Amino acid sequence: MSAPGMVRAAAWVVQRDLRLATRRPAQVLQPLAFFAVVTLLFPLGYTPELAKLRAIAPGVLWVAALLASMLALESLFREDAEDGTLEQFVVSGQPLTILLLAKTATHWLLTGLPLTLMAPLVGGALGVPFAALGGILSALVLGTISLSLIGAVGAGLTLASRRGGVLLSLLTLPLAVPVLIFGARATELAIAGDSLTGPLYLLGAVAVLGITLAPLAAAAAVRIGLE
Amino acid sequence: MDWTWFHKFGSPPHVYRLAGVLTPWFAWPAALLILGALYGGLVLAPPDYQQGDGFRIIYVHAPSAWLAVMIYAVMATAAGVGLIWRMKVAHAVAASCAGVGAWFTVVSLLTGMLWGKPMWGTYWVWDPRLTAQLILLFLYLGFMGLRASIDDLSRADRASAVLALVGVVNLPIIRYSVEWWNSIHQAPSVMKMDRPSMPFDMLAPLLAMLLGFTLYFGAVLLIRLRAEILRRERNASWIREELT
Amino acid sequence: MTPRQRRLTLVVGILVGVSAAVALAVRAMNENVMFFFDPTQVAAGEAPIDKRFRLGGMVRPGTVVREPGALEMSFVVTDFQKDVPVKYSGIVPDLFRENQGVVAHGRLGADGTFVADEILAKHDENYMPPEVARAIKEKHGGVMPVNPDVRSVPRT
Amino acid sequence: MSDFFSMGGYALFLWPAYAVTLLAIVVNVYTARRDLQSARMEARRRLSAGSPGDPGRGQS
């Protein structure tokens, strides 16, 4: 095993997952559609008044992003565990941590990143001013990275269990609460036109901590789940 | 260094017997301390200059909050030991902790609400300290839910151990939230660097309660642990000697 | 990489990651994440106008005015440097009294008056019997010091 | 005595707080002991089922 070999293996994992995703576009599009539909329900179900929508926009955006990113988690490891791909990872000689980090990165590329890019559209419908978008986008980028990482731990832990769905949310949501709080706070500040560096630093701290520790925990969980 | 003592703790029959012997040594002092502290806290301690008799809720709130956090620390430590040294008894300890921990987390939240309403003016604020304690409850529930959903005991042990370790990040947040943020929750009165901010006749019942609750948890843990070991070792030969 | 090197890389990686996260969190702590302002900050114009935030401080003695027969009241929140007048309509908690810590949720008007929609009383970690509190107050000329020394005062 | 129970007007908050705590203390001891009892019973049942030579032993 060598460092370049590791990088090549990780890149291969990313490519493979992206290729698989293009073959099953519905699976990729579902969480994004969910995100759009949930946020757009609020102008219809709550009030079309932009001033009122703007007040709840931070919470709506982040809760919808959290739930949407969780929708895509179920399939993160389960299919690969069933068809033996994860077994291959374990015996490949490459560190499982890195391979799972690559898988998580792909999950983010396919859900977190598109969610972030949809924010201007969805935010506009909720009355978010154009000037706030820069701040909201940076908060969403950092926040969705953390959500993918936390979700990877949850998805790994539920591999061994009979029923994934509800349990996955029970495990993942409490760990995701800080992301939700800091993300919504950053969005609130951005909409109000204030400096949002404070919550952005906190989102960054969560993301860095997640990148450091979550792949280790996910690897331990996947090993247990595969036995 | 002699590691036999450590290996002894990996032996289920030894731990089963030891737990049986130790239980009364935890249970009786706990009962005496809690009863004494109850009298001291409700009768002997003077009312507070600001909160009057209402401050006496501290004698149930602080010990249960302490237990909620301490039990999680014990659980995560045991889970880590079980994971690293593949020690079945340690996993049994972790499994025995979760239920008690969840109970006392609920108690700390409820007693806190009952204290907050008359003093702060609200049952609940979304304050860092309170929110972190609520997350602690969800972590306990997640731990138990994960265990319950995995049929194979060994996998359930190790998967839940990973979760317990991941959840440890919540503990420093609970401990230091009142210092990091402008929390409405008071700073610690007893567990602080310099001396406690209480006169002796208020402090003594509180310390007795804290120690009493800790010993009480020790007794409950030992009983639960014995049940857990019995169920895990159902086919071992030592059980025959033990039960006949 | 040998297993030994691998372990070393892992440990170094964790250390770097965790310290980076802690550094970011510490930087964040220097910002006002929780929307909490004291009267000095309000006087310096740091607090936003007409946006909900939390104002914390002490209730200045002799400033609590209640409208007879109504829930309206006003008082002054101070941090012993600057004062902010507060208006509130509603029921206050038991611990709300003069010289007592208070956290007010509400908005700052353009005239410098803070209109609160929620008043929470904050108490510190000090507990003592009333007679000790009285003795400490006498010693300090009628004012409770910020961190009263409970033990130096003899019980009466 | 009624002074004691009124707790300076805080009875409505103080006594429920103590009651909840007491409930938790009692319930946890009770469930732990019941748990151990049932684990013991089950182990005994297994033992007697596995060794027909001494049926009913350990049913003390």
mmCIF file of N, CA, C and O in Angstrom, chain A residues 40-99:
data_model
loop_
_atom_site.group_PDB
_atom_site.id
_atom_site.type_symbol
_atom_site.label_atom_id
_atom_site.label_comp_id
_atom_site.label_asym_id
_atom_site.label_seq_id
_atom_site.Cartn_x
_atom_site.Cartn_y
_atom_site.Cartn_z
ATOM 1 N N LEU A 40 -41.311 24.582 -0.897
ATOM 2 C CA LEU A 40 -42.323 25.316 -1.648
ATOM 3 C C LEU A 40 -43.727 25.096 -1.095
ATOM 4 O O LEU A 40 -44.648 25.819 -1.444
ATOM 5 N N LEU A 41 -43.872 24.121 -0.190
ATOM 6 C CA LEU A 41 -45.173 23.937 0.447
ATOM 7 C C LEU A 41 -45.499 25.101 1.375
ATOM 8 O O LEU A 41 -46.658 25.391 1.633
ATOM 9 N N PHE A 42 -44.459 25.758 1.872
ATOM 10 C CA PHE A 42 -44.697 26.791 2.875
ATOM 11 C C PHE A 42 -45.411 28.023 2.315
ATOM 12 O O PHE A 42 -46.354 28.511 2.935
ATOM 13 N N PRO A 43 -45.004 28.535 1.132
ATOM 14 C CA PRO A 43 -45.782 29.640 0.572
ATOM 15 C C PRO A 43 -47.237 29.239 0.346
ATOM 16 O O PRO A 43 -48.150 30.054 0.494
ATOM 17 N N LEU A 44 -47.477 27.980 0.024
ATOM 18 C CA LEU A 44 -48.844 27.529 -0.235
ATOM 19 C C LEU A 44 -49.598 27.270 1.069
ATOM 20 O O LEU A 44 -50.755 27.648 1.227
ATOM 21 N N GLY A 45 -48.919 26.589 2.017
ATOM 22 C CA GLY A 45 -49.620 26.158 3.213
ATOM 23 C C GLY A 45 -49.603 27.164 4.344
ATOM 24 O O GLY A 45 -50.476 27.153 5.209
ATOM 25 N N TYR A 46 -48.624 28.050 4.381
ATOM 26 C CA TYR A 46 -48.507 28.972 5.502
ATOM 27 C C TYR A 46 -49.032 30.348 5.098
ATOM 28 O O TYR A 46 -50.082 30.780 5.566
ATOM 29 N N THR A 47 -48.303 30.999 4.241
ATOM 30 C CA THR A 47 -48.748 32.308 3.770
ATOM 31 C C THR A 47 -47.925 32.690 2.541
ATOM 32 O O THR A 47 -46.742 32.372 2.476
ATOM 33 N N PRO A 48 -48.526 33.357 1.567
ATOM 34 C CA PRO A 48 -47.702 33.831 0.436
ATOM 35 C C PRO A 48 -46.986 35.139 0.752
ATOM 36 O O PRO A 48 -46.227 35.634 -0.087
ATOM 37 N N GLU A 49 -47.212 35.701 1.947
ATOM 38 C CA GLU A 49 -46.573 36.973 2.294
ATOM 39 C C GLU A 49 -45.068 36.795 2.459
ATOM 40 O O GLU A 49 -44.615 36.046 3.340
ATOM 41 N N LEU A 50 -44.284 37.492 1.636
ATOM 42 C CA LEU A 50 -42.839 37.271 1.646
ATOM 43 C C LEU A 50 -42.205 37.654 2.978
ATOM 44 O O LEU A 50 -41.260 37.020 3.431
ATOM 45 N N ALA A 51 -42.731 38.707 3.622
ATOM 46 C CA ALA A 51 -42.121 39.152 4.882
ATOM 47 C C ALA A 51 -42.220 38.061 5.944
ATOM 48 O O ALA A 51 -41.272 37.796 6.690
ATOM 49 N N LYS A 52 -43.392 37.395 5.989
ATOM 50 C CA LYS A 52 -43.567 36.329 6.976
ATOM 51 C C LYS A 52 -42.733 35.115 6.610
ATOM 52 O O LYS A 52 -42.155 34.453 7.469
ATOM 53 N N LEU A 53 -42.692 34.805 5.299
ATOM 54 C CA LEU A 53 -41.897 33.656 4.853
ATOM 55 C C LEU A 53 -40.423 33.867 5.155
ATOM 56 O O LEU A 53 -39.714 32.951 5.553
ATOM 57 N N ARG A 54 -39.970 35.115 4.959
ATOM 58 C CA ARG A 54 -38.565 35.419 5.190
ATOM 59 C C ARG A 54 -38.190 35.118 6.644
ATOM 60 O O ARG A 54 -37.097 34.677 6.934
ATOM 61 N N ALA A 55 -39.150 35.367 7.553
ATOM 62 C CA ALA A 55 -38.861 35.154 8.978
ATOM 63 C C ALA A 55 -38.647 33.670 9.286
ATOM 64 O O ALA A 55 -37.852 33.326 10.157
ATOM 65 N N ILE A 56 -39.364 32.775 8.568
ATOM 66 C CA ILE A 56 -39.205 31.354 8.875
ATOM 67 C C ILE A 56 -38.256 30.670 7.893
ATOM 68 O O ILE A 56 -37.943 29.491 8.057
ATOM 69 N N ALA A 57 -37.789 31.403 6.881
ATOM 70 C CA ALA A 57 -36.945 30.793 5.843
ATOM 71 C C ALA A 57 -35.740 30.023 6.401
ATOM 72 O O ALA A 57 -35.463 28.910 5.936
ATOM 73 N N PRO A 58 -35.002 30.564 7.403
ATOM 74 C CA PRO A 58 -33.825 29.815 7.890
ATOM 75 C C PRO A 58 -34.184 28.423 8.374
ATOM 76 O O PRO A 58 -33.570 27.442 7.963
ATOM 77 N N GLY A 59 -35.204 28.347 9.227
ATOM 78 C CA GLY A 59 -35.602 27.051 9.758
ATOM 79 C C GLY A 59 -36.082 26.112 8.665
ATOM 80 O O GLY A 59 -35.687 24.953 8.601
ATOM 81 N N VAL A 60 -36.922 26.637 7.766
ATOM 82 C CA VAL A 60 -37.474 25.806 6.691
ATOM 83 C C VAL A 60 -36.354 25.238 5.824
ATOM 84 O O VAL A 60 -36.288 24.035 5.546
ATOM 85 N N LEU A 61 -35.443 26.129 5.394
ATOM 86 C CA LEU A 61 -34.351 25.700 4.512
ATOM 87 C C LEU A 61 -33.544 24.579 5.152
ATOM 88 O O LEU A 61 -33.246 23.563 4.521
ATOM 89 N N TRP A 62 -33.192 24.752 6.431
ATOM 90 C CA TRP A 62 -32.273 23.796 7.058
ATOM 91 C C TRP A 62 -32.954 22.494 7.438
ATOM 92 O O TRP A 62 -32.366 21.425 7.306
ATOM 93 N N VAL A 63 -34.194 22.583 7.913
ATOM 94 C CA VAL A 63 -34.891 21.326 8.227
ATOM 95 C C VAL A 63 -35.100 20.532 6.945
ATOM 96 O O VAL A 63 -34.854 19.316 6.887
ATOM 97 N N ALA A 64 -35.488 21.233 5.846
ATOM 98 C CA ALA A 64 -35.703 20.531 4.579
ATOM 99 C C ALA A 64 -34.386 19.929 4.075
ATOM 100 O O ALA A 64 -34.352 18.788 3.604
ATOM 101 N N ALA A 65 -33.282 20.690 4.194
ATOM 102 C CA ALA A 65 -31.987 20.179 3.728
ATOM 103 C C ALA A 65 -31.578 18.955 4.548
ATOM 104 O O ALA A 65 -31.084 17.955 4.005
ATOM 105 N N LEU A 66 -31.811 19.019 5.868
ATOM 106 C CA LEU A 66 -31.460 17.902 6.743
ATOM 107 C C LEU A 66 -32.237 16.639 6.359
ATOM 108 O O LEU A 66 -31.667 15.556 6.190
ATOM 109 N N LEU A 67 -33.559 16.796 6.167
ATOM 110 C CA LEU A 67 -34.382 15.636 5.842
ATOM 111 C C LEU A 67 -34.039 15.097 4.453
ATOM 112 O O LEU A 67 -33.979 13.879 4.242
ATOM 113 N N ALA A 68 -33.787 16.004 3.508
ATOM 114 C CA ALA A 68 -33.468 15.567 2.151
ATOM 115 C C ALA A 68 -32.161 14.790 2.130
ATOM 116 O O ALA A 68 -32.043 13.740 1.486
ATOM 117 N N SER A 69 -31.170 15.293 2.866
ATOM 118 C CA SER A 69 -29.884 14.604 2.872
ATOM 119 C C SER A 69 -30.009 13.251 3.576
ATOM 120 O O SER A 69 -29.317 12.296 3.231
ATOM 121 N N MET A 70 -30.949 13.156 4.518
ATOM 122 C CA MET A 70 -31.153 11.879 5.191
ATOM 123 C C MET A 70 -31.835 10.859 4.277
ATOM 124 O O MET A 70 -31.577 9.665 4.373
ATOM 125 N N LEU A 71 -32.695 11.357 3.382
ATOM 126 C CA LEU A 71 -33.388 10.469 2.442
ATOM 127 C C LEU A 71 -32.391 9.655 1.622
ATOM 128 O O LEU A 71 -32.615 8.486 1.328
ATOM 129 N N ALA A 72 -31.306 10.310 1.230
ATOM 130 C CA ALA A 72 -30.347 9.661 0.342
ATOM 131 C C ALA A 72 -29.403 8.742 1.111
ATOM 132 O O ALA A 72 -28.601 8.029 0.509
ATOM 133 N N LEU A 73 -29.473 8.768 2.447
ATOM 134 C CA LEU A 73 -28.487 8.025 3.245
ATOM 135 C C LEU A 73 -28.744 6.529 3.253
ATOM 136 O O LEU A 73 -27.832 5.733 3.246
ATOM 137 N N GLU A 74 -30.024 6.162 3.286
ATOM 138 C CA GLU A 74 -30.392 4.752 3.386
ATOM 139 C C GLU A 74 -29.586 3.899 2.423
ATOM 140 O O GLU A 74 -29.090 2.833 2.765
ATOM 141 N N SER A 75 -29.452 4.415 1.187
ATOM 142 C CA SER A 75 -28.822 3.604 0.146
ATOM 143 C C SER A 75 -27.307 3.773 0.133
ATOM 144 O O SER A 75 -26.640 3.144 -0.683
ATOM 145 N N LEU A 76 -26.780 4.618 1.037
ATOM 146 C CA LEU A 76 -25.346 4.956 0.947
ATOM 147 C C LEU A 76 -24.466 3.708 1.005
ATOM 148 O O LEU A 76 -23.580 3.526 0.171
ATOM 149 N N PHE A 77 -24.686 2.851 1.991
ATOM 150 C CA PHE A 77 -23.840 1.654 2.132
ATOM 151 C C PHE A 77 -24.602 0.363 1.862
ATOM 152 O O PHE A 77 -24.003 -0.654 1.573
ATOM 153 N N ARG A 78 -25.941 0.402 2.007
ATOM 154 C CA ARG A 78 -26.682 -0.852 2.022
ATOM 155 C C ARG A 78 -26.509 -1.658 0.735
ATOM 156 O O ARG A 78 -26.212 -2.858 0.771
ATOM 157 N N GLU A 79 -26.668 -0.987 -0.418
ATOM 158 C CA GLU A 79 -26.548 -1.722 -1.683
ATOM 159 C C GLU A 79 -25.151 -2.298 -1.858
ATOM 160 O O GLU A 79 -24.989 -3.444 -2.293
ATOM 161 N N ASP A 80 -24.148 -1.502 -1.501
ATOM 162 C CA ASP A 80 -22.771 -1.980 -1.644
ATOM 163 C C ASP A 80 -22.470 -3.120 -0.682
ATOM 164 O O ASP A 80 -21.625 -3.962 -0.954
ATOM 165 N N ALA A 81 -23.178 -3.120 0.464
ATOM 166 C CA ALA A 81 -22.984 -4.233 1.389
ATOM 167 C C ALA A 81 -23.624 -5.489 0.829
ATOM 168 O O ALA A 81 -23.079 -6.583 0.927
ATOM 169 N N GLU A 82 -24.810 -5.314 0.204
ATOM 170 C CA GLU A 82 -25.531 -6.481 -0.297
ATOM 171 C C GLU A 82 -24.827 -7.125 -1.479
ATOM 172 O O GLU A 82 -24.800 -8.353 -1.601
ATOM 173 N N ASP A 83 -24.249 -6.312 -2.385
ATOM 174 C CA ASP A 83 -23.612 -6.927 -3.548
ATOM 175 C C ASP A 83 -22.129 -7.226 -3.313
ATOM 176 O O ASP A 83 -21.412 -7.607 -4.250
ATOM 177 N N GLY A 84 -21.655 -7.055 -2.080
ATOM 178 C CA GLY A 84 -20.298 -7.489 -1.768
ATOM 179 C C GLY A 84 -19.204 -6.473 -2.063
ATOM 180 O O GLY A 84 -18.023 -6.750 -1.851
ATOM 181 N N THR A 85 -19.591 -5.275 -2.553
ATOM 182 C CA THR A 85 -18.565 -4.269 -2.855
ATOM 183 C C THR A 85 -17.799 -3.865 -1.594
ATOM 184 O O THR A 85 -16.572 -3.711 -1.622
ATOM 185 N N LEU A 86 -18.540 -3.717 -0.466
ATOM 186 C CA LEU A 86 -17.867 -3.286 0.759
ATOM 187 C C LEU A 86 -16.881 -4.351 1.238
ATOM 188 O O LEU A 86 -15.807 -4.028 1.759
ATOM 189 N N GLU A 87 -17.242 -5.621 1.051
ATOM 190 C CA GLU A 87 -16.305 -6.705 1.384
ATOM 191 C C GLU A 87 -15.007 -6.516 0.611
ATOM 192 O O GLU A 87 -13.908 -6.671 1.150
ATOM 193 N N GLN A 88 -15.163 -6.195 -0.663
ATOM 194 C CA GLN A 88 -13.985 -5.981 -1.508
ATOM 195 C C GLN A 88 -13.140 -4.829 -0.963
ATOM 196 O O GLN A 88 -11.920 -4.900 -0.944
ATOM 197 N N PHE A 89 -13.829 -3.775 -0.507
ATOM 198 C CA PHE A 89 -13.121 -2.638 0.097
ATOM 199 C C PHE A 89 -12.254 -3.117 1.249
ATOM 200 O O PHE A 89 -11.093 -2.753 1.379
ATOM 201 N N VAL A 90 -12.872 -3.952 2.122
ATOM 202 C CA VAL A 90 -12.182 -4.367 3.343
ATOM 203 C C VAL A 90 -10.933 -5.174 3.003
ATOM 204 O O VAL A 90 -9.870 -4.991 3.610
ATOM 205 N N VAL A 91 -11.048 -6.073 2.001
ATOM 206 C CA VAL A 91 -9.894 -6.933 1.684
ATOM 207 C C VAL A 91 -8.951 -6.288 0.671
ATOM 208 O O VAL A 91 -7.930 -6.873 0.325
ATOM 209 N N SER A 92 -9.275 -5.072 0.202
ATOM 210 C CA SER A 92 -8.481 -4.486 -0.889
ATOM 211 C C SER A 92 -7.077 -4.081 -0.443
ATOM 212 O O SER A 92 -6.212 -3.840 -1.266
ATOM 213 N N GLY A 93 -6.871 -3.976 0.882
ATOM 214 C CA GLY A 93 -5.552 -3.534 1.338
ATOM 215 C C GLY A 93 -5.458 -2.018 1.456
ATOM 216 O O GLY A 93 -4.544 -1.493 2.080
ATOM 217 N N GLN A 94 -6.418 -1.311 0.878
ATOM 218 C CA GLN A 94 -6.463 0.145 1.057
ATOM 219 C C GLN A 94 -7.212 0.437 2.348
ATOM 220 O O GLN A 94 -8.108 -0.323 2.711
ATOM 221 N N PRO A 95 -6.870 1.536 3.034
ATOM 222 C CA PRO A 95 -7.587 1.831 4.283
ATOM 223 C C PRO A 95 -9.082 2.065 4.029
ATOM 224 O O PRO A 95 -9.443 2.878 3.172
ATOM 225 N N LEU A 96 -9.904 1.346 4.771
ATOM 226 C CA LEU A 96 -11.355 1.452 4.613
ATOM 227 C C LEU A 96 -11.834 2.879 4.884
ATOM 228 O O LEU A 96 -12.751 3.375 4.236
ATOM 229 N N THR A 97 -11.161 3.525 5.866
ATOM 230 C CA THR A 97 -11.517 4.894 6.223
ATOM 231 C C THR A 97 -11.526 5.803 4.989
ATOM 232 O O THR A 97 -12.462 6.574 4.773
ATOM 233 N N ILE A 98 -10.438 5.698 4.191
ATOM 234 C CA ILE A 98 -10.302 6.573 3.028
ATOM 235 C C ILE A 98 -11.361 6.239 1.980
ATOM 236 O O ILE A 98 -11.979 7.131 1.382
ATOM 237 N N LEU A 99 -11.608 4.934 1.783
ATOM 238 C CA LEU A 99 -12.587 4.533 0.769
ATOM 239 C C LEU A 99 -13.985 5.013 1.151
ATOM 240 O O LEU A 99 -14.745 5.477 0.307
#
